[in-house]
Amino acid sequence: MSSIEKLSIRGIRSFGQEDSDCQIIDFFHPLTLITGQNGAGKTTIIECLKYVCTGDMPPGSKGNAFIHDPKVAHETEVKAQVKLKFKDVTGKVAVVTRNLIAVQKLKKIEFKSLEGVIARTNDLGEKVSLSSKCAEIDREMVASLGVSKPVLNNVIFCHQEDAAWPLSEGKTLKGKFDEIFAATRYIKALDVIKKLRTEQSINIRDYKTEAKYLKERKDKAKELASDLEAKKEKLTAAKESVNQITRELRPILERLREIEDREEEINLLSTEVAKCKAEKAQMEKNKQELEDNLEFIFQGTNDELRKIFQEHQVKIGDKENTLTQTEKRLASLEKSLQKENEKKSKLLMNQGKIEQEHEVENDSVECTDSVETIH
């Protein structure tokens, strides 16, 4: 528990700025009473305690009314100092010093706060000082005394002008109690908690929606993965079927090439037969012309003519035999060609059917690739 032990005042109100004017007040435990006539400085002591502990000036004072008046001291400037020796919450002795200065200007008094210092003795017995340049003295004093600043201002060092605040109206009274009991922090914390709760509720709702959507996507992904496996199996079977069809199609294609070669040979024979028929027709025509004009052309004997005629008949017979054999061969080849064409038609139908199945399997493969792309 913290406690104050000694207070030194110099240059404040009626206390002069010289070292001989410095007043030192010792505080006794557990109680110290301050008595005196009006204007003796009782309020000044309380105001100095409040200032050295909190850094706040008395009500209605901006510093110039708190420091010894330079006009009264017949000086252009007056330096003031308030020093307090106390024990902090850990029981260690500390000394806090606050310095002020008032400078008399042409028309007004200018007030300034100088550097403040807190001095302590550490565990090794060394003195350690902390100035206001390095840290905030007000906050350091609140931490050292273990009492909040509203309690120091409104309860412990309450000025007599503000002593009636417990009888003030509800709003002002509530504000004072909120400051004393630090309720504002809890109210702000509650507001922050409510805000965070609202934000978290919104986030949770969004996360639930997103989780539902992700679950649907996950189920869809599983379904697509299952379909993909089935499609892969079908693809493997289709590839095997394509290979089998390709193996079966190979001899058919070879047979088709043979038929095409045979058809080309038949076409050549047909051309030859047509040529022979044309020659026969021409020879018959020539024969007829010869028979019609024989008597006018031939001038030999009848025996010679008969011999020539017989020779011609033999040639005609040979030609007719050749023509008959050729026509028989042509008929045979045409029958064979018809049979080969029928086989070719069947083979072409089989080929078309196989190619159609192959296209269907290719479409299935493309669908599988599309499914893999979607996945």
mmCIF file of C-alpha atoms in Angstrom:
data_model
loop_
_atom_site.group_PDB
_atom_site.id
_atom_site.type_symbol
_atom_site.label_atom_id
_atom_site.label_comp_id
_atom_site.label_asym_id
_atom_site.label_seq_id
_atom_site.Cartn_x
_atom_site.Cartn_y
_atom_site.Cartn_z
ATOM 1 C CA MET A 1 0.000 0.000 0.000
ATOM 2 C CA SER A 2 1.375 3.432 -0.981
ATOM 3 C CA SER A 3 1.678 6.333 1.448
ATOM 4 C CA ILE A 4 3.036 9.911 1.425
ATOM 5 C CA GLU A 5 5.781 10.883 3.862
ATOM 6 C CA LYS A 6 7.044 14.399 3.172
ATOM 7 C CA LEU A 7 6.064 17.363 0.965
ATOM 8 C CA SER A 8 8.323 20.298 -0.008
ATOM 9 C CA ILE A 9 6.792 23.518 -1.418
ATOM 10 C CA ARG A 10 8.630 26.493 -2.886
ATOM 11 C CA GLY A 11 7.383 29.376 -5.065
ATOM 12 C CA ILE A 12 3.696 28.370 -4.821
ATOM 13 C CA ARG A 13 1.059 30.968 -3.864
ATOM 14 C CA SER A 14 2.291 32.704 -0.671
ATOM 15 C CA PHE A 15 5.361 30.470 -0.400
ATOM 16 C CA GLY A 16 8.451 32.365 -1.637
ATOM 17 C CA GLN A 17 10.864 31.113 -4.293
ATOM 18 C CA GLU A 18 14.019 31.328 -2.154
ATOM 19 C CA ASP A 19 15.472 28.247 -0.491
ATOM 20 C CA SER A 20 14.817 29.908 2.895
ATOM 21 C CA ASP A 21 11.145 30.188 1.953
ATOM 22 C CA CYS A 22 10.879 26.456 1.233
ATOM 23 C CA GLN A 23 8.262 24.778 3.435
ATOM 24 C CA ILE A 24 8.491 21.071 4.335
ATOM 25 C CA ILE A 25 5.460 19.221 5.664
ATOM 26 C CA ASP A 26 5.846 15.812 7.311
ATOM 27 C CA PHE A 27 2.911 13.412 7.207
ATOM 28 C CA PHE A 28 2.268 11.090 10.089
ATOM 29 C CA HIS A 29 0.653 7.660 10.149
ATOM 30 C CA PRO A 30 -2.069 6.641 10.273
ATOM 31 C CA LEU A 31 -3.517 10.183 10.225
ATOM 32 C CA THR A 32 -2.314 13.764 9.708
ATOM 33 C CA LEU A 33 -4.485 16.783 10.487
ATOM 34 C CA ILE A 34 -3.823 20.155 8.839
ATOM 35 C CA THR A 35 -5.203 23.125 10.787
ATOM 36 C CA GLY A 36 -4.761 26.892 10.583
ATOM 37 C CA GLN A 37 -6.469 30.189 10.015
ATOM 38 C CA ASN A 38 -7.956 31.290 6.738
ATOM 39 C CA GLY A 39 -5.241 32.024 4.186
ATOM 40 C CA ALA A 40 -2.636 30.044 6.170
ATOM 41 C CA GLY A 41 -2.111 27.684 3.195
ATOM 42 C CA LYS A 42 -4.172 24.573 4.045
ATOM 43 C CA THR A 43 -5.805 24.477 0.593
ATOM 44 C CA THR A 44 -2.442 25.208 -1.029
ATOM 45 C CA ILE A 45 -0.984 22.076 0.595
ATOM 46 C CA ILE A 46 -3.825 19.942 -0.749
ATOM 47 C CA GLU A 47 -3.525 21.552 -4.189
ATOM 48 C CA CYS A 48 0.235 20.912 -4.192
ATOM 49 C CA LEU A 49 -0.380 17.265 -3.256
ATOM 50 C CA LYS A 50 -2.882 16.971 -6.069
ATOM 51 C CA TYR A 51 -0.546 18.683 -8.556
ATOM 52 C CA VAL A 52 2.514 16.612 -7.684
ATOM 53 C CA CYS A 53 0.495 13.378 -7.874
ATOM 54 C CA THR A 54 -1.662 14.063 -10.950
ATOM 55 C CA GLY A 55 -0.117 17.089 -12.742
ATOM 56 C CA ASP A 56 -3.478 18.947 -12.655
ATOM 57 C CA MET A 57 -3.742 22.560 -11.625
ATOM 58 C CA PRO A 58 -6.387 23.827 -9.143
ATOM 59 C CA PRO A 59 -9.838 24.671 -10.593
ATOM 60 C CA GLY A 60 -9.956 28.068 -12.335
ATOM 61 C CA SER A 61 -6.157 28.315 -12.402
ATOM 62 C CA LYS A 62 -3.986 28.109 -15.516
ATOM 63 C CA GLY A 63 -0.753 28.203 -13.559
ATOM 64 C CA ASN A 64 -0.224 31.909 -13.244
ATOM 65 C CA ALA A 65 -2.522 32.084 -10.183
ATOM 66 C CA PHE A 66 -0.892 28.992 -8.699
ATOM 67 C CA ILE A 67 2.713 30.243 -8.722
ATOM 68 C CA HIS A 68 4.038 33.040 -6.516
ATOM 69 C CA ASP A 69 3.327 36.368 -8.264
ATOM 70 C CA PRO A 70 6.521 37.885 -9.846
ATOM 71 C CA LYS A 71 5.212 41.376 -9.099
ATOM 72 C CA VAL A 72 5.000 40.599 -5.388
ATOM 73 C CA ALA A 73 8.508 39.139 -5.468
ATOM 74 C CA HIS A 74 9.749 42.125 -7.510
ATOM 75 C CA GLU A 75 11.231 39.714 -10.034
ATOM 76 C CA THR A 76 10.771 39.177 -13.774
ATOM 77 C CA GLU A 77 10.440 35.436 -13.241
ATOM 78 C CA VAL A 78 9.605 33.106 -10.362
ATOM 79 C CA LYS A 79 10.553 29.453 -10.232
ATOM 80 C CA ALA A 80 8.388 27.062 -8.291
ATOM 81 C CA GLN A 81 8.955 23.520 -7.158
ATOM 82 C CA VAL A 82 6.826 20.830 -5.525
ATOM 83 C CA LYS A 83 8.593 17.745 -4.237
ATOM 84 C CA LEU A 84 6.971 14.703 -2.657
ATOM 85 C CA LYS A 85 8.564 11.786 -0.914
ATOM 86 C CA PHE A 86 6.358 8.684 -0.783
ATOM 87 C CA LYS A 87 6.321 4.912 -0.724
ATOM 88 C CA ASP A 88 4.944 3.225 -3.819
ATOM 89 C CA VAL A 89 2.719 0.143 -3.933
ATOM 90 C CA THR A 90 5.778 -2.100 -3.581
ATOM 91 C CA GLY A 91 6.894 -0.299 -0.401
ATOM 92 C CA LYS A 92 9.938 1.341 -2.032
ATOM 93 C CA VAL A 93 10.754 4.997 -1.324
ATOM 94 C CA ALA A 94 10.439 7.352 -4.294
ATOM 95 C CA VAL A 95 10.754 11.117 -4.706
ATOM 96 C CA VAL A 96 8.879 13.019 -7.390
ATOM 97 C CA THR A 97 9.837 16.588 -8.266
ATOM 98 C CA ARG A 98 7.810 18.948 -10.457
ATOM 99 C CA ASN A 99 9.207 22.343 -11.512
ATOM 100 C CA LEU A 100 7.330 25.380 -12.838
ATOM 101 C CA ILE A 101 8.241 28.902 -13.894
ATOM 102 C CA ALA A 102 6.242 32.140 -14.257
ATOM 103 C CA VAL A 103 7.746 34.942 -16.401
ATOM 104 C CA GLN A 104 6.431 38.493 -16.209
ATOM 105 C CA LYS A 105 5.812 39.825 -19.702
ATOM 106 C CA LEU A 106 4.719 43.299 -20.696
ATOM 107 C CA LYS A 107 0.988 42.750 -20.206
ATOM 108 C CA LYS A 108 0.680 39.263 -18.774
ATOM 109 C CA ILE A 109 2.426 36.494 -16.877
ATOM 110 C CA GLU A 110 3.615 33.570 -18.982
ATOM 111 C CA PHE A 111 3.529 30.188 -17.276
ATOM 112 C CA LYS A 112 5.577 27.084 -18.203
ATOM 113 C CA SER A 113 5.987 23.573 -16.770
ATOM 114 C CA LEU A 114 9.594 22.479 -16.582
ATOM 115 C CA GLU A 115 11.084 19.024 -16.460
ATOM 116 C CA GLY A 116 9.739 16.633 -13.810
ATOM 117 C CA VAL A 117 11.721 13.788 -12.251
ATOM 118 C CA ILE A 118 10.937 10.605 -10.296
ATOM 119 C CA ALA A 119 13.885 9.230 -8.333
ATOM 120 C CA ARG A 120 14.009 5.730 -6.835
ATOM 121 C CA THR A 121 16.521 3.451 -5.195
ATOM 122 C CA ASN A 122 16.829 0.057 -6.865
ATOM 123 C CA ASP A 123 17.574 -3.303 -5.222
ATOM 124 C CA LEU A 124 21.320 -2.669 -5.482
ATOM 125 C CA GLY A 125 21.026 0.591 -3.551
ATOM 126 C CA GLU A 126 21.637 2.732 -6.642
ATOM 127 C CA LYS A 127 19.562 5.818 -7.332
ATOM 128 C CA VAL A 128 17.617 5.691 -10.587
ATOM 129 C CA SER A 129 15.933 8.781 -12.020
ATOM 130 C CA LEU A 130 13.191 8.934 -14.634
ATOM 131 C CA SER A 131 12.503 12.352 -16.203
ATOM 132 C CA SER A 132 9.438 13.603 -18.057
ATOM 133 C CA LYS A 133 11.547 13.610 -21.229
ATOM 134 C CA CYS A 134 11.673 9.811 -21.121
ATOM 135 C CA ALA A 135 8.238 8.967 -19.735
ATOM 136 C CA GLU A 136 4.916 10.511 -18.781
ATOM 137 C CA ILE A 137 5.197 11.468 -15.119
ATOM 138 C CA ASP A 138 1.412 11.527 -14.550
ATOM 139 C CA ARG A 139 1.003 7.936 -15.714
ATOM 140 C CA GLU A 140 4.057 6.841 -13.760
ATOM 141 C CA MET A 141 2.667 8.411 -10.560
ATOM 142 C CA VAL A 142 -0.705 6.700 -10.984
ATOM 143 C CA ALA A 143 1.075 3.367 -11.382
ATOM 144 C CA SER A 144 3.341 4.027 -8.394
ATOM 145 C CA LEU A 145 0.522 5.113 -6.050
ATOM 146 C CA GLY A 146 -1.766 2.310 -7.227
ATOM 147 C CA VAL A 147 -4.738 4.693 -7.374
ATOM 148 C CA SER A 148 -6.486 5.875 -10.520
ATOM 149 C CA LYS A 149 -6.407 9.537 -11.475
ATOM 150 C CA PRO A 150 -10.212 10.027 -11.135
ATOM 151 C CA VAL A 151 -9.990 8.736 -7.541
ATOM 152 C CA LEU A 152 -7.125 11.131 -6.817
ATOM 153 C CA ASN A 153 -9.022 14.103 -8.324
ATOM 154 C CA ASN A 154 -12.550 13.378 -7.092
ATOM 155 C CA VAL A 155 -12.004 11.565 -3.757
ATOM 156 C CA ILE A 156 -8.562 11.910 -2.210
ATOM 157 C CA PHE A 157 -7.633 15.450 -3.367
ATOM 158 C CA CYS A 158 -11.085 16.789 -4.107
ATOM 159 C CA HIS A 159 -11.098 20.613 -4.072
ATOM 160 C CA GLN A 160 -13.559 22.269 -1.761
ATOM 161 C CA GLU A 161 -15.262 23.950 -4.730
ATOM 162 C CA ASP A 162 -15.985 20.501 -6.231
ATOM 163 C CA ALA A 163 -16.714 18.705 -2.954
ATOM 164 C CA ALA A 164 -20.472 18.740 -3.569
ATOM 165 C CA TRP A 165 -20.316 16.547 -6.692
ATOM 166 C CA PRO A 166 -22.118 13.598 -4.928
ATOM 167 C CA LEU A 167 -25.198 15.889 -4.772
ATOM 168 C CA SER A 168 -25.069 16.860 -8.463
ATOM 169 C CA GLU A 169 -27.630 15.805 -11.086
ATOM 170 C CA GLY A 170 -27.837 12.244 -12.345
ATOM 171 C CA LYS A 171 -25.891 12.584 -15.577
ATOM 172 C CA THR A 172 -22.969 14.397 -13.924
ATOM 173 C CA LEU A 173 -23.006 11.986 -10.996
ATOM 174 C CA LYS A 174 -23.007 8.999 -13.327
ATOM 175 C CA GLY A 175 -20.048 10.487 -15.219
ATOM 176 C CA LYS A 176 -18.097 10.887 -11.981
ATOM 177 C CA PHE A 177 -18.837 7.328 -10.856
ATOM 178 C CA ASP A 178 -17.932 5.995 -14.302
ATOM 179 C CA GLU A 179 -14.573 7.787 -14.033
ATOM 180 C CA ILE A 180 -13.929 6.610 -10.450
ATOM 181 C CA PHE A 181 -14.845 2.974 -11.062
ATOM 182 C CA ALA A 182 -13.412 2.981 -14.625
ATOM 183 C CA ALA A 183 -16.798 1.896 -15.957
ATOM 184 C CA THR A 184 -16.156 3.675 -19.243
ATOM 185 C CA ARG A 185 -13.520 1.137 -20.144
ATOM 186 C CA TYR A 186 -15.924 -1.708 -19.480
ATOM 187 C CA ILE A 187 -18.695 0.020 -21.435
ATOM 188 C CA LYS A 188 -16.307 0.513 -24.336
ATOM 189 C CA ALA A 189 -15.185 -3.084 -23.946
ATOM 190 C CA LEU A 190 -18.817 -4.233 -24.006
ATOM 191 C CA ASP A 191 -19.452 -2.138 -27.110
ATOM 192 C CA VAL A 192 -16.385 -3.634 -28.741
ATOM 193 C CA ILE A 193 -17.515 -7.129 -27.699
ATOM 194 C CA LYS A 194 -21.004 -6.499 -29.113
ATOM 195 C CA LYS A 195 -19.519 -5.184 -32.329
ATOM 196 C CA LEU A 196 -17.168 -8.152 -32.555
ATOM 197 C CA ARG A 197 -20.047 -10.513 -31.796
ATOM 198 C CA THR A 198 -22.123 -8.962 -34.598
ATOM 199 C CA GLU A 199 -19.181 -9.193 -36.989
ATOM 200 C CA GLN A 200 -18.484 -12.759 -35.905
ATOM 201 C CA SER A 201 -22.153 -13.670 -36.416
ATOM 202 C CA ILE A 202 -22.009 -12.256 -39.923
ATOM 203 C CA ASN A 203 -18.727 -14.085 -40.559
ATOM 204 C CA ILE A 204 -20.162 -17.332 -39.162
ATOM 205 C CA ARG A 205 -23.208 -16.998 -41.405
ATOM 206 C CA ASP A 206 -20.940 -16.358 -44.391
ATOM 207 C CA TYR A 207 -18.721 -19.283 -43.394
ATOM 208 C CA LYS A 208 -21.738 -21.574 -43.077
ATOM 209 C CA THR A 209 -22.951 -20.535 -46.517
ATOM 210 C CA GLU A 210 -19.464 -21.038 -47.902
ATOM 211 C CA ALA A 211 -19.157 -24.406 -46.120
ATOM 212 C CA LYS A 212 -22.486 -25.498 -47.601
ATOM 213 C CA TYR A 213 -21.342 -24.418 -51.045
ATOM 214 C CA LEU A 214 -17.975 -26.147 -50.579
ATOM 215 C CA LYS A 215 -19.747 -29.328 -49.399
ATOM 216 C CA GLU A 216 -21.875 -29.279 -52.529
ATOM 217 C CA ARG A 217 -18.758 -28.763 -54.608
ATOM 218 C CA LYS A 218 -17.049 -31.593 -52.725
ATOM 219 C CA ASP A 219 -19.985 -33.955 -53.342
ATOM 220 C CA LYS A 220 -20.024 -32.895 -56.981
ATOM 221 C CA ALA A 221 -16.272 -33.489 -57.172
ATOM 222 C CA LYS A 222 -16.703 -36.980 -55.690
ATOM 223 C CA GLU A 223 -19.482 -37.696 -58.198
ATOM 224 C CA LEU A 224 -17.307 -36.422 -61.053
ATOM 225 C CA ALA A 225 -14.379 -38.485 -59.757
ATOM 226 C CA SER A 226 -16.603 -41.590 -59.735
ATOM 227 C CA ASP A 227 -17.829 -40.788 -63.241
ATOM 228 C CA LEU A 228 -14.249 -40.195 -64.285
ATOM 229 C CA GLU A 229 -13.190 -43.629 -63.056
ATOM 230 C CA ALA A 230 -16.111 -45.218 -64.931
ATOM 231 C CA LYS A 231 -15.226 -43.234 -68.046
ATOM 232 C CA LYS A 232 -11.596 -44.308 -67.739
ATOM 233 C CA GLU A 233 -12.690 -47.941 -67.577
ATOM 234 C CA LYS A 234 -14.924 -47.402 -70.606
ATOM 235 C CA LEU A 235 -12.065 -45.625 -72.343
ATOM 236 C CA THR A 236 -9.732 -48.546 -71.692
ATOM 237 C CA ALA A 237 -12.365 -50.968 -73.012
ATOM 238 C CA ALA A 238 -12.998 -48.688 -76.009
ATOM 239 C CA LYS A 239 -9.277 -48.527 -76.806
ATOM 240 C CA GLU A 240 -9.076 -52.295 -76.616
ATOM 241 C CA SER A 241 -12.137 -52.536 -78.848
ATOM 242 C CA VAL A 242 -10.589 -50.068 -81.295
ATOM 243 C CA ASN A 243 -7.422 -52.140 -81.395
ATOM 244 C CA GLN A 244 -9.490 -55.289 -81.950
ATOM 245 C CA ILE A 245 -11.501 -53.608 -84.723
ATOM 246 C CA THR A 246 -8.286 -52.333 -86.296
ATOM 247 C CA ARG A 247 -6.907 -55.880 -86.289
ATOM 248 C CA GLU A 248 -10.151 -57.175 -87.807
ATOM 249 C CA LEU A 249 -10.230 -54.367 -90.357
ATOM 250 C CA ARG A 250 -6.721 -55.048 -91.644
ATOM 251 C CA PRO A 251 -7.554 -58.258 -93.625
ATOM 252 C CA ILE A 252 -10.740 -56.603 -94.919
ATOM 253 C CA LEU A 253 -8.724 -53.715 -96.280
ATOM 254 C CA GLU A 254 -6.291 -56.146 -97.894
ATOM 255 C CA ARG A 255 -9.244 -58.003 -99.451
ATOM 256 C CA LEU A 256 -10.637 -54.712 -100.717
ATOM 257 C CA ARG A 257 -7.327 -53.925 -102.372
ATOM 258 C CA GLU A 258 -7.379 -57.345 -104.045
ATOM 259 C CA ILE A 259 -10.940 -56.725 -105.272
ATOM 260 C CA GLU A 260 -9.933 -53.345 -106.631
ATOM 261 C CA ASP A 261 -7.012 -54.988 -108.485
ATOM 262 C CA ARG A 262 -9.390 -57.666 -109.841
ATOM 263 C CA GLU A 263 -11.882 -55.026 -110.874
ATOM 264 C CA GLU A 264 -9.155 -53.172 -112.743
ATOM 265 C CA GLU A 265 -8.252 -56.433 -114.549
ATOM 266 C CA ILE A 266 -11.922 -57.004 -115.437
ATOM 267 C CA ASN A 267 -12.173 -53.482 -116.791
ATOM 268 C CA LEU A 268 -9.173 -54.158 -119.015
ATOM 269 C CA LEU A 269 -10.792 -57.411 -120.285
ATOM 270 C CA SER A 270 -14.065 -55.568 -120.887
ATOM 271 C CA THR A 271 -12.162 -53.036 -122.938
ATOM 272 C CA GLU A 272 -10.491 -55.846 -124.879
ATOM 273 C CA VAL A 273 -13.866 -57.599 -125.474
ATOM 274 C CA ALA A 274 -15.385 -54.362 -126.701
ATOM 275 C CA LYS A 275 -12.420 -53.938 -129.009
ATOM 276 C CA CYS A 276 -12.838 -57.488 -130.307
ATOM 277 C CA LYS A 277 -16.544 -56.918 -130.899
ATOM 278 C CA ALA A 278 -15.759 -53.751 -132.794
ATOM 279 C CA GLU A 279 -13.188 -55.628 -134.897
ATOM 280 C CA LYS A 280 -15.704 -58.447 -135.533
ATOM 281 C CA ALA A 281 -18.328 -55.944 -136.597
ATOM 282 C CA GLN A 282 -15.833 -54.251 -138.865
ATOM 283 C CA MET A 283 -14.713 -57.601 -140.310
ATOM 284 C CA GLU A 284 -18.325 -58.655 -140.934
ATOM 285 C CA LYS A 285 -18.913 -55.357 -142.603
ATOM 286 C CA ASN A 286 -15.788 -55.821 -144.682
ATOM 287 C CA LYS A 287 -16.848 -59.386 -145.490
ATOM 288 C CA GLN A 288 -20.225 -58.222 -146.643
ATOM 289 C CA GLU A 289 -18.655 -55.544 -148.757
ATOM 290 C CA LEU A 290 -16.241 -58.068 -150.159
ATOM 291 C CA GLU A 291 -19.035 -60.489 -150.927
ATOM 292 C CA ASP A 292 -21.021 -57.739 -152.601
ATOM 293 C CA ASN A 293 -18.081 -56.525 -154.646
ATOM 294 C CA LEU A 294 -16.288 -59.827 -155.044
ATOM 295 C CA GLU A 295 -17.296 -60.356 -158.609
ATOM 296 C CA PHE A 296 -16.000 -56.956 -159.524
ATOM 297 C CA ILE A 297 -12.720 -57.209 -157.660
ATOM 298 C CA PHE A 298 -11.429 -60.757 -158.070
ATOM 299 C CA GLN A 299 -10.200 -61.673 -161.570
ATOM 300 C CA GLY A 300 -8.799 -65.130 -160.904
ATOM 301 C CA THR A 301 -10.267 -68.612 -161.328
ATOM 302 C CA ASN A 302 -13.061 -70.016 -159.231
ATOM 303 C CA ASP A 303 -10.729 -72.496 -157.579
ATOM 304 C CA GLU A 304 -8.466 -69.714 -156.449
ATOM 305 C CA LEU A 305 -11.421 -67.748 -155.227
ATOM 306 C CA ARG A 306 -12.774 -70.753 -153.426
ATOM 307 C CA LYS A 307 -9.422 -71.298 -151.783
ATOM 308 C CA ILE A 308 -9.254 -67.697 -150.722
ATOM 309 C CA PHE A 309 -12.789 -67.917 -149.432
ATOM 310 C CA GLN A 310 -12.019 -71.060 -147.463
ATOM 311 C CA GLU A 311 -8.959 -69.412 -145.989
ATOM 312 C CA HIS A 312 -11.074 -66.420 -145.099
ATOM 313 C CA GLN A 313 -13.698 -68.686 -143.583
ATOM 314 C CA VAL A 314 -11.006 -70.337 -141.477
ATOM 315 C CA LYS A 315 -9.833 -66.939 -140.267
ATOM 316 C CA ILE A 316 -13.396 -65.961 -139.505
ATOM 317 C CA GLY A 317 -13.879 -69.208 -137.582
ATOM 318 C CA ASP A 318 -10.732 -68.590 -135.645
ATOM 319 C CA LYS A 319 -11.885 -65.094 -134.882
ATOM 320 C CA GLU A 320 -15.328 -66.331 -133.859
ATOM 321 C CA ASN A 321 -13.764 -69.000 -131.623
ATOM 322 C CA THR A 322 -11.540 -66.370 -130.073
ATOM 323 C CA LEU A 323 -14.538 -64.095 -129.670
ATOM 324 C CA THR A 324 -16.638 -66.889 -128.146
ATOM 325 C CA GLN A 325 -13.885 -67.795 -125.689
ATOM 326 C CA THR A 326 -13.395 -64.145 -124.871
ATOM 327 C CA GLU A 327 -17.159 -63.664 -124.338
ATOM 328 C CA LYS A 328 -17.287 -66.754 -122.110
ATOM 329 C CA ARG A 329 -14.335 -65.509 -120.180
ATOM 330 C CA LEU A 330 -15.956 -62.085 -119.995
ATOM 331 C CA ALA A 331 -19.229 -63.593 -118.698
ATOM 332 C CA SER A 332 -17.298 -65.599 -116.161
ATOM 333 C CA LEU A 333 -15.367 -62.530 -115.140
ATOM 334 C CA GLU A 334 -18.593 -60.485 -114.935
ATOM 335 C CA LYS A 335 -20.141 -63.102 -112.633
ATOM 336 C CA SER A 336 -16.968 -63.115 -110.597
ATOM 337 C CA LEU A 337 -17.017 -59.305 -110.614
ATOM 338 C CA GLN A 338 -20.644 -59.318 -109.442
ATOM 339 C CA LYS A 339 -19.784 -61.686 -106.612
ATOM 340 C CA GLU A 340 -16.731 -59.586 -105.736
ATOM 341 C CA ASN A 341 -18.877 -56.435 -105.814
ATOM 342 C CA GLU A 342 -21.352 -58.075 -103.453
ATOM 343 C CA LYS A 343 -18.475 -58.985 -101.170
ATOM 344 C CA LYS A 344 -17.105 -55.476 -101.546
ATOM 345 C CA SER A 345 -20.517 -54.004 -100.591
ATOM 346 C CA LYS A 346 -20.656 -56.233 -97.514
ATOM 347 C CA LEU A 347 -17.095 -55.304 -96.628
ATOM 348 C CA LEU A 348 -17.851 -51.623 -97.149
ATOM 349 C CA MET A 349 -20.947 -51.973 -94.928
ATOM 350 C CA ASN A 350 -18.824 -53.681 -92.271
ATOM 351 C CA GLN A 351 -16.201 -51.010 -92.673
ATOM 352 C CA GLY A 352 -18.819 -48.255 -92.284
ATOM 353 C CA LYS A 353 -20.263 -49.965 -89.241
ATOM 354 C CA ILE A 354 -16.787 -50.316 -87.722
ATOM 355 C CA GLU A 355 -15.957 -46.683 -88.503
ATOM 356 C CA GLN A 356 -19.294 -45.593 -86.949
ATOM 357 C CA GLU A 357 -18.519 -47.586 -83.788
ATOM 358 C CA HIS A 358 -15.058 -46.058 -83.814
ATOM 359 C CA GLU A 359 -16.558 -42.536 -84.028
ATOM 360 C CA VAL A 360 -18.949 -43.321 -81.137
ATOM 361 C CA GLU A 361 -16.011 -44.490 -79.041
ATOM 362 C CA ASN A 362 -14.070 -41.348 -79.980
ATOM 363 C CA ASP A 363 -17.044 -39.240 -78.828
ATOM 364 C CA SER A 364 -17.022 -41.156 -75.548
ATOM 365 C CA VAL A 365 -13.297 -40.427 -75.180
ATOM 366 C CA GLU A 366 -13.882 -36.734 -75.875
ATOM 367 C CA CYS A 367 -16.649 -36.661 -73.229
ATOM 368 C CA THR A 368 -14.229 -38.274 -70.788
ATOM 369 C CA ASP A 369 -11.614 -35.626 -71.567
ATOM 370 C CA SER A 370 -14.239 -32.922 -70.998
ATOM 371 C CA VAL A 371 -15.117 -34.452 -67.624
ATOM 372 C CA GLU A 372 -11.423 -34.476 -66.680
ATOM 373 C CA THR A 373 -11.141 -30.831 -67.717
ATOM 374 C CA ILE A 374 -14.180 -29.877 -65.627
ATOM 375 C CA HIS A 375 -12.797 -31.768 -62.659
#
